[in-house]
Amino acid sequence: MRGSRGTRVHVVSDVHGNARDLARAGDGADALICLGDLVLFLDYADHARGIFPDLFGAENAGRLVELRTARRFEEARAFARGLWAGMDRATAIEQAVRKQYAELFAAFPTPTYATYGNVDIPALWPEFARPGTTVLDGERVEIGGRVFGFVGGGLRTPMRTPYEIDDDVYAAKVEALGEVDVLCSHIPPDLPELCYDTVARRFERGSSALLEAIRATRPRYALFGHVHQPLARRMRVGVTECVNVGHFASTGTPWAMEW
């Protein structure tokens, strides 16, 4: 830590393959916090980027984005099933994710404190997390005299992304944290202004358990990502400043906290 100069922490979320900027995200900070979604499966803005277009091309990726954006999820799944027919889907995805994780975890500075996003595959993280990277989920850590609590993953949705869990399991992880100074999660608390994506034109799932914890334990900050173009990037709930620290993939700039 930087002693009399105080402590500075940089926070990122929704990295989605941006290893180049991730390698610089900790510059000038005592620690980096990453709130998940390292993997880039499908870029809604650039249909040529991600695992899906690498396998099936940008045109097919664009069609899948079109169906999902129109909330035609069953059609989207049927379309994707047709493309995957005859392929070992699990093996192809795991190989592509491993390639991305190797590059992204190598870019993490020391120390990094990270939790999972809904598109991450937690079972693979121990293989790539090096000394200096601490993975936390339903756990706490002290940085510069402040207690940070971490809750990874997302809640179940029609998108069926890899790390979606039941509401009660998620709530148990939130409860296990107790009182913290900074509540760190991938998804936002369940408030319309924080959950609505203005470009995708839909509400993403937020957590009522996070919102209840904020109201009950009154942390200084609640930090999260997940919603890439939110209606509100920050708002106050009581004494707690709720801040969306994504979308790192497009900005390449971490959110900074200093005290």
PDB file of C-alpha atoms in Angstrom:
ATOM      1  CA  MET A   1       0.000   0.000   0.000  1.00  0.00           C
ATOM      2  CA  ARG A   2       1.067   3.583  -0.429  1.00  0.00           C
ATOM      3  CA  GLY A   3       1.195   4.568   3.225  1.00  0.00           C
ATOM      4  CA  SER A   4       0.657   8.270   3.914  1.00  0.00           C
ATOM      5  CA  ARG A   5      -0.513   8.827   0.339  1.00  0.00           C
ATOM      6  CA  GLY A   6      -3.573   6.714   1.024  1.00  0.00           C
ATOM      7  CA  THR A   7      -4.899   3.757  -0.918  1.00  0.00           C
ATOM      8  CA  ARG A   8      -6.020   3.674  -4.540  1.00  0.00           C
ATOM      9  CA  VAL A   9      -8.012   0.804  -6.048  1.00  0.00           C
ATOM     10  CA  HIS A  10      -9.049   0.398  -9.674  1.00  0.00           C
ATOM     11  CA  VAL A  11     -12.223  -1.545 -10.494  1.00  0.00           C
ATOM     12  CA  VAL A  12     -13.250  -3.117 -13.802  1.00  0.00           C
ATOM     13  CA  SER A  13     -16.119  -5.296 -14.971  1.00  0.00           C
ATOM     14  CA  ASP A  14     -17.233  -6.846 -18.258  1.00  0.00           C
ATOM     15  CA  VAL A  15     -13.760  -7.176 -19.709  1.00  0.00           C
ATOM     16  CA  HIS A  16     -15.025  -9.364 -22.565  1.00  0.00           C
ATOM     17  CA  GLY A  17     -11.674 -10.177 -24.098  1.00  0.00           C
ATOM     18  CA  ASN A  18      -9.984  -6.773 -23.740  1.00  0.00           C
ATOM     19  CA  ALA A  19      -6.618  -8.099 -22.562  1.00  0.00           C
ATOM     20  CA  ARG A  20      -4.670  -5.137 -23.977  1.00  0.00           C
ATOM     21  CA  ASP A  21      -6.326  -2.558 -21.720  1.00  0.00           C
ATOM     22  CA  LEU A  22      -6.587  -5.010 -18.826  1.00  0.00           C
ATOM     23  CA  ALA A  23      -2.784  -5.182 -18.717  1.00  0.00           C
ATOM     24  CA  ARG A  24      -2.730  -1.430 -17.934  1.00  0.00           C
ATOM     25  CA  ALA A  25      -5.816  -1.296 -15.731  1.00  0.00           C
ATOM     26  CA  GLY A  26      -3.848  -1.505 -12.493  1.00  0.00           C
ATOM     27  CA  ASP A  27      -1.322   1.217 -13.339  1.00  0.00           C
ATOM     28  CA  GLY A  28      -0.997   3.630 -10.419  1.00  0.00           C
ATOM     29  CA  ALA A  29      -3.217   1.583  -8.121  1.00  0.00           C
ATOM     30  CA  ASP A  30      -2.499  -0.511  -5.043  1.00  0.00           C
ATOM     31  CA  ALA A  31      -4.890  -3.214  -6.225  1.00  0.00           C
ATOM     32  CA  LEU A  32      -7.157  -4.123  -9.118  1.00  0.00           C
ATOM     33  CA  ILE A  33     -10.665  -5.483  -8.614  1.00  0.00           C
ATOM     34  CA  CYS A  34     -12.363  -7.360 -11.447  1.00  0.00           C
ATOM     35  CA  LEU A  35     -16.091  -8.076 -11.261  1.00  0.00           C
ATOM     36  CA  GLY A  36     -16.239 -10.695 -13.960  1.00  0.00           C
ATOM     37  CA  ASP A  37     -17.307 -11.473 -17.500  1.00  0.00           C
ATOM     38  CA  LEU A  38     -13.800 -11.997 -18.811  1.00  0.00           C
ATOM     39  CA  VAL A  39     -14.991 -14.127 -21.719  1.00  0.00           C
ATOM     40  CA  LEU A  40     -16.175 -12.684 -25.035  1.00  0.00           C
ATOM     41  CA  PHE A  41     -18.656 -15.090 -26.582  1.00  0.00           C
ATOM     42  CA  LEU A  42     -20.587 -12.661 -28.772  1.00  0.00           C
ATOM     43  CA  ASP A  43     -20.126  -8.901 -29.231  1.00  0.00           C
ATOM     44  CA  TYR A  44     -23.470  -7.205 -29.802  1.00  0.00           C
ATOM     45  CA  ALA A  45     -21.739  -4.143 -31.283  1.00  0.00           C
ATOM     46  CA  ASP A  46     -19.130  -5.885 -33.452  1.00  0.00           C
ATOM     47  CA  HIS A  47     -20.451  -9.176 -34.803  1.00  0.00           C
ATOM     48  CA  ALA A  48     -16.996 -10.241 -35.965  1.00  0.00           C
ATOM     49  CA  ARG A  49     -15.598 -10.483 -32.412  1.00  0.00           C
ATOM     50  CA  GLY A  50     -15.978 -13.403 -30.035  1.00  0.00           C
ATOM     51  CA  ILE A  51     -16.119 -17.166 -29.821  1.00  0.00           C
ATOM     52  CA  PHE A  52     -19.376 -17.489 -31.760  1.00  0.00           C
ATOM     53  CA  PRO A  53     -18.281 -15.568 -34.898  1.00  0.00           C
ATOM     54  CA  ASP A  54     -14.867 -17.251 -34.794  1.00  0.00           C
ATOM     55  CA  LEU A  55     -16.722 -20.543 -35.209  1.00  0.00           C
ATOM     56  CA  PHE A  56     -19.671 -19.549 -37.408  1.00  0.00           C
ATOM     57  CA  GLY A  57     -18.886 -16.183 -39.004  1.00  0.00           C
ATOM     58  CA  ALA A  58     -20.058 -12.612 -38.486  1.00  0.00           C
ATOM     59  CA  GLU A  59     -23.251 -13.031 -40.546  1.00  0.00           C
ATOM     60  CA  ASN A  60     -24.543 -15.831 -38.327  1.00  0.00           C
ATOM     61  CA  ALA A  61     -23.476 -13.872 -35.250  1.00  0.00           C
ATOM     62  CA  GLY A  62     -25.486 -10.899 -36.470  1.00  0.00           C
ATOM     63  CA  ARG A  63     -28.557 -13.060 -36.958  1.00  0.00           C
ATOM     64  CA  LEU A  64     -28.257 -14.435 -33.418  1.00  0.00           C
ATOM     65  CA  VAL A  65     -27.913 -10.910 -32.009  1.00  0.00           C
ATOM     66  CA  GLU A  66     -30.993  -9.842 -33.982  1.00  0.00           C
ATOM     67  CA  LEU A  67     -33.106 -12.667 -32.544  1.00  0.00           C
ATOM     68  CA  ARG A  68     -31.903 -12.139 -28.983  1.00  0.00           C
ATOM     69  CA  THR A  69     -32.409  -8.381 -29.131  1.00  0.00           C
ATOM     70  CA  ALA A  70     -35.983  -8.996 -30.309  1.00  0.00           C
ATOM     71  CA  ARG A  71     -36.376 -11.329 -27.291  1.00  0.00           C
ATOM     72  CA  ARG A  72     -37.116 -14.233 -29.615  1.00  0.00           C
ATOM     73  CA  PHE A  73     -35.105 -16.539 -27.387  1.00  0.00           C
ATOM     74  CA  GLU A  74     -36.607 -19.852 -28.554  1.00  0.00           C
ATOM     75  CA  GLU A  75     -35.882 -18.948 -32.176  1.00  0.00           C
ATOM     76  CA  ALA A  76     -32.378 -17.908 -31.204  1.00  0.00           C
ATOM     77  CA  ARG A  77     -31.742 -21.233 -29.476  1.00  0.00           C
ATOM     78  CA  ALA A  78     -33.139 -23.167 -32.452  1.00  0.00           C
ATOM     79  CA  PHE A  79     -30.945 -21.160 -34.840  1.00  0.00           C
ATOM     80  CA  ALA A  80     -27.849 -21.828 -32.726  1.00  0.00           C
ATOM     81  CA  ARG A  81     -28.677 -25.536 -32.379  1.00  0.00           C
ATOM     82  CA  GLY A  82     -28.718 -25.823 -36.148  1.00  0.00           C
ATOM     83  CA  LEU A  83     -25.245 -24.319 -36.380  1.00  0.00           C
ATOM     84  CA  TRP A  84     -23.870 -26.535 -33.636  1.00  0.00           C
ATOM     85  CA  ALA A  85     -25.333 -29.716 -35.147  1.00  0.00           C
ATOM     86  CA  GLY A  86     -22.603 -32.295 -35.706  1.00  0.00           C
ATOM     87  CA  MET A  87     -20.081 -30.406 -33.554  1.00  0.00           C
ATOM     88  CA  ASP A  88     -18.871 -31.147 -30.046  1.00  0.00           C
ATOM     89  CA  ARG A  89     -20.152 -27.887 -28.598  1.00  0.00           C
ATOM     90  CA  ALA A  90     -18.757 -28.300 -25.082  1.00  0.00           C
ATOM     91  CA  THR A  91     -15.250 -29.084 -26.311  1.00  0.00           C
ATOM     92  CA  ALA A  92     -15.207 -26.247 -28.872  1.00  0.00           C
ATOM     93  CA  ILE A  93     -16.357 -23.668 -26.307  1.00  0.00           C
ATOM     94  CA  GLU A  94     -13.992 -24.875 -23.602  1.00  0.00           C
ATOM     95  CA  GLN A  95     -10.999 -24.705 -25.956  1.00  0.00           C
ATOM     96  CA  ALA A  96     -11.905 -21.156 -26.974  1.00  0.00           C
ATOM     97  CA  VAL A  97     -12.502 -20.061 -23.377  1.00  0.00           C
ATOM     98  CA  ARG A  98      -9.187 -21.558 -22.275  1.00  0.00           C
ATOM     99  CA  LYS A  99      -7.416 -19.555 -24.965  1.00  0.00           C
ATOM    100  CA  GLN A 100      -9.058 -16.315 -23.780  1.00  0.00           C
ATOM    101  CA  TYR A 101      -8.451 -17.069 -20.095  1.00  0.00           C
ATOM    102  CA  ALA A 102      -4.745 -17.748 -20.695  1.00  0.00           C
ATOM    103  CA  GLU A 103      -4.333 -14.264 -22.155  1.00  0.00           C
ATOM    104  CA  LEU A 104      -6.616 -12.454 -19.712  1.00  0.00           C
ATOM    105  CA  PHE A 105      -5.323 -13.939 -16.470  1.00  0.00           C
ATOM    106  CA  ALA A 106      -1.757 -13.267 -17.637  1.00  0.00           C
ATOM    107  CA  ALA A 107      -2.741  -9.588 -17.946  1.00  0.00           C
ATOM    108  CA  PHE A 108      -3.880  -9.264 -14.322  1.00  0.00           C
ATOM    109  CA  PRO A 109      -1.489  -7.200 -12.168  1.00  0.00           C
ATOM    110  CA  THR A 110      -0.522  -8.130  -8.623  1.00  0.00           C
ATOM    111  CA  PRO A 111      -2.586  -7.924  -6.513  1.00  0.00           C
ATOM    112  CA  THR A 112      -5.890  -8.574  -8.260  1.00  0.00           C
ATOM    113  CA  TYR A 113      -9.127  -9.530  -6.507  1.00  0.00           C
ATOM    114  CA  ALA A 114     -11.642 -11.084  -8.877  1.00  0.00           C
ATOM    115  CA  THR A 115     -15.074 -12.658  -8.946  1.00  0.00           C
ATOM    116  CA  TYR A 116     -17.055 -14.389 -11.664  1.00  0.00           C
ATOM    117  CA  GLY A 117     -19.485 -12.908 -14.158  1.00  0.00           C
ATOM    118  CA  ASN A 118     -22.476 -14.742 -15.568  1.00  0.00           C
ATOM    119  CA  VAL A 119     -20.612 -15.671 -18.793  1.00  0.00           C
ATOM    120  CA  ASP A 120     -17.558 -17.021 -16.958  1.00  0.00           C
ATOM    121  CA  ILE A 121     -16.789 -20.677 -16.266  1.00  0.00           C
ATOM    122  CA  PRO A 122     -15.674 -20.867 -12.605  1.00  0.00           C
ATOM    123  CA  ALA A 123     -14.377 -24.446 -12.873  1.00  0.00           C
ATOM    124  CA  LEU A 124     -11.593 -23.255 -15.195  1.00  0.00           C
ATOM    125  CA  TRP A 125     -10.378 -20.331 -13.072  1.00  0.00           C
ATOM    126  CA  PRO A 126      -8.056 -22.316 -10.735  1.00  0.00           C
ATOM    127  CA  GLU A 127      -6.113 -23.438 -13.804  1.00  0.00           C
ATOM    128  CA  PHE A 128      -5.321 -19.856 -14.850  1.00  0.00           C
ATOM    129  CA  ALA A 129      -5.317 -17.747 -11.664  1.00  0.00           C
ATOM    130  CA  ARG A 130      -1.670 -17.099 -10.840  1.00  0.00           C
ATOM    131  CA  PRO A 131      -0.147 -16.116  -7.479  1.00  0.00           C
ATOM    132  CA  GLY A 132      -1.210 -12.538  -6.896  1.00  0.00           C
ATOM    133  CA  THR A 133      -4.764 -13.112  -8.159  1.00  0.00           C
ATOM    134  CA  THR A 134      -7.303 -13.877  -5.431  1.00  0.00           C
ATOM    135  CA  VAL A 135     -10.680 -15.267  -6.503  1.00  0.00           C
ATOM    136  CA  LEU A 136     -13.564 -14.476  -4.140  1.00  0.00           C
ATOM    137  CA  ASP A 137     -17.240 -15.477  -4.261  1.00  0.00           C
ATOM    138  CA  GLY A 138     -19.343 -15.001  -1.138  1.00  0.00           C
ATOM    139  CA  GLU A 139     -16.134 -13.923   0.627  1.00  0.00           C
ATOM    140  CA  ARG A 140     -14.473 -10.818   2.081  1.00  0.00           C
ATOM    141  CA  VAL A 141     -11.039  -9.234   1.923  1.00  0.00           C
ATOM    142  CA  GLU A 142      -9.497  -6.160   3.547  1.00  0.00           C
ATOM    143  CA  ILE A 143      -7.746  -3.645   1.307  1.00  0.00           C
ATOM    144  CA  GLY A 144      -6.223  -0.529   2.827  1.00  0.00           C
ATOM    145  CA  GLY A 145      -8.356  -0.812   5.962  1.00  0.00           C
ATOM    146  CA  ARG A 146     -11.667  -1.203   4.109  1.00  0.00           C
ATOM    147  CA  VAL A 147     -13.580  -4.481   3.922  1.00  0.00           C
ATOM    148  CA  PHE A 148     -14.659  -5.560   0.438  1.00  0.00           C
ATOM    149  CA  GLY A 149     -17.252  -8.297  -0.053  1.00  0.00           C
ATOM    150  CA  PHE A 150     -17.610 -10.213  -3.322  1.00  0.00           C
ATOM    151  CA  VAL A 151     -20.577 -12.000  -4.900  1.00  0.00           C
ATOM    152  CA  GLY A 152     -20.049 -13.583  -8.311  1.00  0.00           C
ATOM    153  CA  GLY A 153     -22.314 -14.827 -11.070  1.00  0.00           C
ATOM    154  CA  GLY A 154     -25.789 -13.929 -12.228  1.00  0.00           C
ATOM    155  CA  LEU A 155     -29.378 -15.046 -11.719  1.00  0.00           C
ATOM    156  CA  ARG A 156     -31.248 -17.369 -14.040  1.00  0.00           C
ATOM    157  CA  THR A 157     -32.498 -15.859 -17.319  1.00  0.00           C
ATOM    158  CA  PRO A 158     -33.749 -17.059 -20.731  1.00  0.00           C
ATOM    159  CA  MET A 159     -30.213 -16.417 -22.025  1.00  0.00           C
ATOM    160  CA  ARG A 160     -28.917 -19.434 -20.042  1.00  0.00           C
ATOM    161  CA  THR A 161     -25.380 -18.128 -19.703  1.00  0.00           C
ATOM    162  CA  PRO A 162     -22.786 -20.398 -18.007  1.00  0.00           C
ATOM    163  CA  TYR A 163     -22.788 -19.078 -14.429  1.00  0.00           C
ATOM    164  CA  GLU A 164     -26.414 -18.369 -13.593  1.00  0.00           C
ATOM    165  CA  ILE A 165     -27.591 -19.618 -10.199  1.00  0.00           C
ATOM    166  CA  ASP A 166     -30.838 -19.830  -8.251  1.00  0.00           C
ATOM    167  CA  ASP A 167     -32.013 -16.781  -6.330  1.00  0.00           C
ATOM    168  CA  ASP A 168     -31.738 -18.517  -2.948  1.00  0.00           C
ATOM    169  CA  VAL A 169     -28.164 -19.654  -3.610  1.00  0.00           C
ATOM    170  CA  TYR A 170     -27.207 -16.135  -4.628  1.00  0.00           C
ATOM    171  CA  ALA A 171     -28.931 -14.647  -1.579  1.00  0.00           C
ATOM    172  CA  ALA A 172     -27.008 -17.017   0.717  1.00  0.00           C
ATOM    173  CA  LYS A 173     -23.710 -15.722  -0.678  1.00  0.00           C
ATOM    174  CA  VAL A 174     -24.809 -12.124  -0.085  1.00  0.00           C
ATOM    175  CA  GLU A 175     -25.860 -12.936   3.479  1.00  0.00           C
ATOM    176  CA  ALA A 176     -22.535 -14.663   4.188  1.00  0.00           C
ATOM    177  CA  LEU A 177     -20.698 -11.370   3.671  1.00  0.00           C
ATOM    178  CA  GLY A 178     -22.263  -9.558   6.612  1.00  0.00           C
ATOM    179  CA  GLU A 179     -21.375  -5.883   6.920  1.00  0.00           C
ATOM    180  CA  VAL A 180     -18.784  -4.596   4.456  1.00  0.00           C
ATOM    181  CA  ASP A 181     -17.508  -1.184   3.406  1.00  0.00           C
ATOM    182  CA  VAL A 182     -17.697  -1.996  -0.302  1.00  0.00           C
ATOM    183  CA  LEU A 183     -20.129  -4.524  -1.763  1.00  0.00           C
ATOM    184  CA  CYS A 184     -18.773  -5.917  -5.049  1.00  0.00           C
ATOM    185  CA  SER A 185     -20.919  -7.984  -7.424  1.00  0.00           C
ATOM    186  CA  HIS A 186     -21.226  -8.699 -11.103  1.00  0.00           C
ATOM    187  CA  ILE A 187     -24.941  -7.925 -11.365  1.00  0.00           C
ATOM    188  CA  PRO A 188     -26.613  -4.782  -9.981  1.00  0.00           C
ATOM    189  CA  PRO A 189     -29.076  -4.469  -7.131  1.00  0.00           C
ATOM    190  CA  ASP A 190     -32.646  -4.806  -8.354  1.00  0.00           C
ATOM    191  CA  LEU A 191     -33.470  -1.201  -9.212  1.00  0.00           C
ATOM    192  CA  PRO A 192     -35.007  -0.331 -12.619  1.00  0.00           C
ATOM    193  CA  GLU A 193     -32.618   2.565 -13.288  1.00  0.00           C
ATOM    194  CA  LEU A 194     -29.602   0.295 -12.766  1.00  0.00           C
ATOM    195  CA  CYS A 195     -30.967  -2.764 -14.586  1.00  0.00           C
ATOM    196  CA  TYR A 196     -32.315  -1.264 -17.810  1.00  0.00           C
ATOM    197  CA  ASP A 197     -30.002  -1.415 -20.827  1.00  0.00           C
ATOM    198  CA  THR A 198     -30.801   1.507 -23.119  1.00  0.00           C
ATOM    199  CA  VAL A 199     -29.235  -0.079 -26.221  1.00  0.00           C
ATOM    200  CA  ALA A 200     -30.482  -3.662 -25.807  1.00  0.00           C
ATOM    201  CA  ARG A 201     -33.806  -2.104 -24.711  1.00  0.00           C
ATOM    202  CA  ARG A 202     -34.457  -4.611 -21.969  1.00  0.00           C
ATOM    203  CA  PHE A 203     -34.175  -5.047 -18.231  1.00  0.00           C
ATOM    204  CA  GLU A 204     -31.301  -7.261 -17.117  1.00  0.00           C
ATOM    205  CA  ARG A 205     -31.821  -9.237 -13.930  1.00  0.00           C
ATOM    206  CA  GLY A 206     -30.733  -7.472 -10.767  1.00  0.00           C
ATOM    207  CA  SER A 207     -30.627  -8.951  -7.297  1.00  0.00           C
ATOM    208  CA  SER A 208     -33.210  -8.163  -4.624  1.00  0.00           C
ATOM    209  CA  ALA A 209     -30.847  -9.777  -2.088  1.00  0.00           C
ATOM    210  CA  LEU A 210     -28.182  -7.199  -2.945  1.00  0.00           C
ATOM    211  CA  LEU A 211     -30.705  -4.380  -2.586  1.00  0.00           C
ATOM    212  CA  GLU A 212     -31.859  -5.685   0.791  1.00  0.00           C
ATOM    213  CA  ALA A 213     -28.254  -5.976   1.984  1.00  0.00           C
ATOM    214  CA  ILE A 214     -27.513  -2.414   0.882  1.00  0.00           C
ATOM    215  CA  ARG A 215     -30.497  -1.106   2.811  1.00  0.00           C
ATOM    216  CA  ALA A 216     -29.748  -3.215   5.884  1.00  0.00           C
ATOM    217  CA  THR A 217     -25.932  -2.937   6.161  1.00  0.00           C
ATOM    218  CA  ARG A 218     -25.360   0.470   4.507  1.00  0.00           C
ATOM    219  CA  PRO A 219     -21.975  -0.052   2.780  1.00  0.00           C
ATOM    220  CA  ARG A 220     -20.123   3.005   1.493  1.00  0.00           C
ATOM    221  CA  TYR A 221     -20.271   1.683  -2.064  1.00  0.00           C
ATOM    222  CA  ALA A 222     -21.988  -1.016  -4.084  1.00  0.00           C
ATOM    223  CA  LEU A 223     -19.976  -1.717  -7.251  1.00  0.00           C
ATOM    224  CA  PHE A 224     -21.159  -3.874 -10.165  1.00  0.00           C
ATOM    225  CA  GLY A 225     -21.263  -4.204 -13.953  1.00  0.00           C
ATOM    226  CA  HIS A 226     -23.317  -6.515 -16.204  1.00  0.00           C
ATOM    227  CA  VAL A 227     -25.558  -3.809 -17.700  1.00  0.00           C
ATOM    228  CA  HIS A 228     -23.450  -2.355 -20.491  1.00  0.00           C
ATOM    229  CA  GLN A 229     -25.457   0.799 -21.289  1.00  0.00           C
ATOM    230  CA  PRO A 230     -27.481   1.462 -18.122  1.00  0.00           C
ATOM    231  CA  LEU A 231     -30.152   4.088 -17.751  1.00  0.00           C
ATOM    232  CA  ALA A 232     -28.246   5.306 -14.675  1.00  0.00           C
ATOM    233  CA  ARG A 233     -24.542   4.633 -14.144  1.00  0.00           C
ATOM    234  CA  ARG A 234     -24.721   5.599 -10.487  1.00  0.00           C
ATOM    235  CA  MET A 235     -27.338   6.434  -7.895  1.00  0.00           C
ATOM    236  CA  ARG A 236     -27.595   6.611  -4.139  1.00  0.00           C
ATOM    237  CA  VAL A 237     -29.561   4.183  -1.985  1.00  0.00           C
ATOM    238  CA  GLY A 238     -29.589   5.705   1.476  1.00  0.00           C
ATOM    239  CA  VAL A 239     -25.937   6.342   2.301  1.00  0.00           C
ATOM    240  CA  THR A 240     -24.662   3.853  -0.310  1.00  0.00           C
ATOM    241  CA  GLU A 241     -23.293   5.036  -3.633  1.00  0.00           C
ATOM    242  CA  CYS A 242     -24.231   2.424  -6.263  1.00  0.00           C
ATOM    243  CA  VAL A 243     -21.850   2.541  -9.230  1.00  0.00           C
ATOM    244  CA  ASN A 244     -21.827   0.619 -12.509  1.00  0.00           C
ATOM    245  CA  VAL A 245     -18.100   0.119 -13.231  1.00  0.00           C
ATOM    246  CA  GLY A 246     -18.539  -1.542 -16.665  1.00  0.00           C
ATOM    247  CA  HIS A 247     -18.335  -1.727 -19.597  1.00  0.00           C
ATOM    248  CA  PHE A 248     -14.541  -2.110 -19.604  1.00  0.00           C
ATOM    249  CA  ALA A 249     -14.467  -3.861 -22.995  1.00  0.00           C
ATOM    250  CA  SER A 250     -15.494  -0.685 -24.811  1.00  0.00           C
ATOM    251  CA  THR A 251     -13.903   2.002 -22.605  1.00  0.00           C
ATOM    252  CA  GLY A 252     -10.669   0.330 -21.521  1.00  0.00           C
ATOM    253  CA  THR A 253     -10.749   2.594 -18.455  1.00  0.00           C
ATOM    254  CA  PRO A 254     -11.069   1.386 -14.848  1.00  0.00           C
ATOM    255  CA  TRP A 255     -13.162   3.129 -12.217  1.00  0.00           C
ATOM    256  CA  ALA A 256     -10.922   4.533  -9.460  1.00  0.00           C
ATOM    257  CA  MET A 257     -11.490   4.692  -5.721  1.00  0.00           C
ATOM    258  CA  GLU A 258      -9.097   6.490  -3.385  1.00  0.00           C
ATOM    259  CA  TRP A 259      -9.085   7.080   0.355  1.00  0.00           C
TER     260      TRP A 259
END
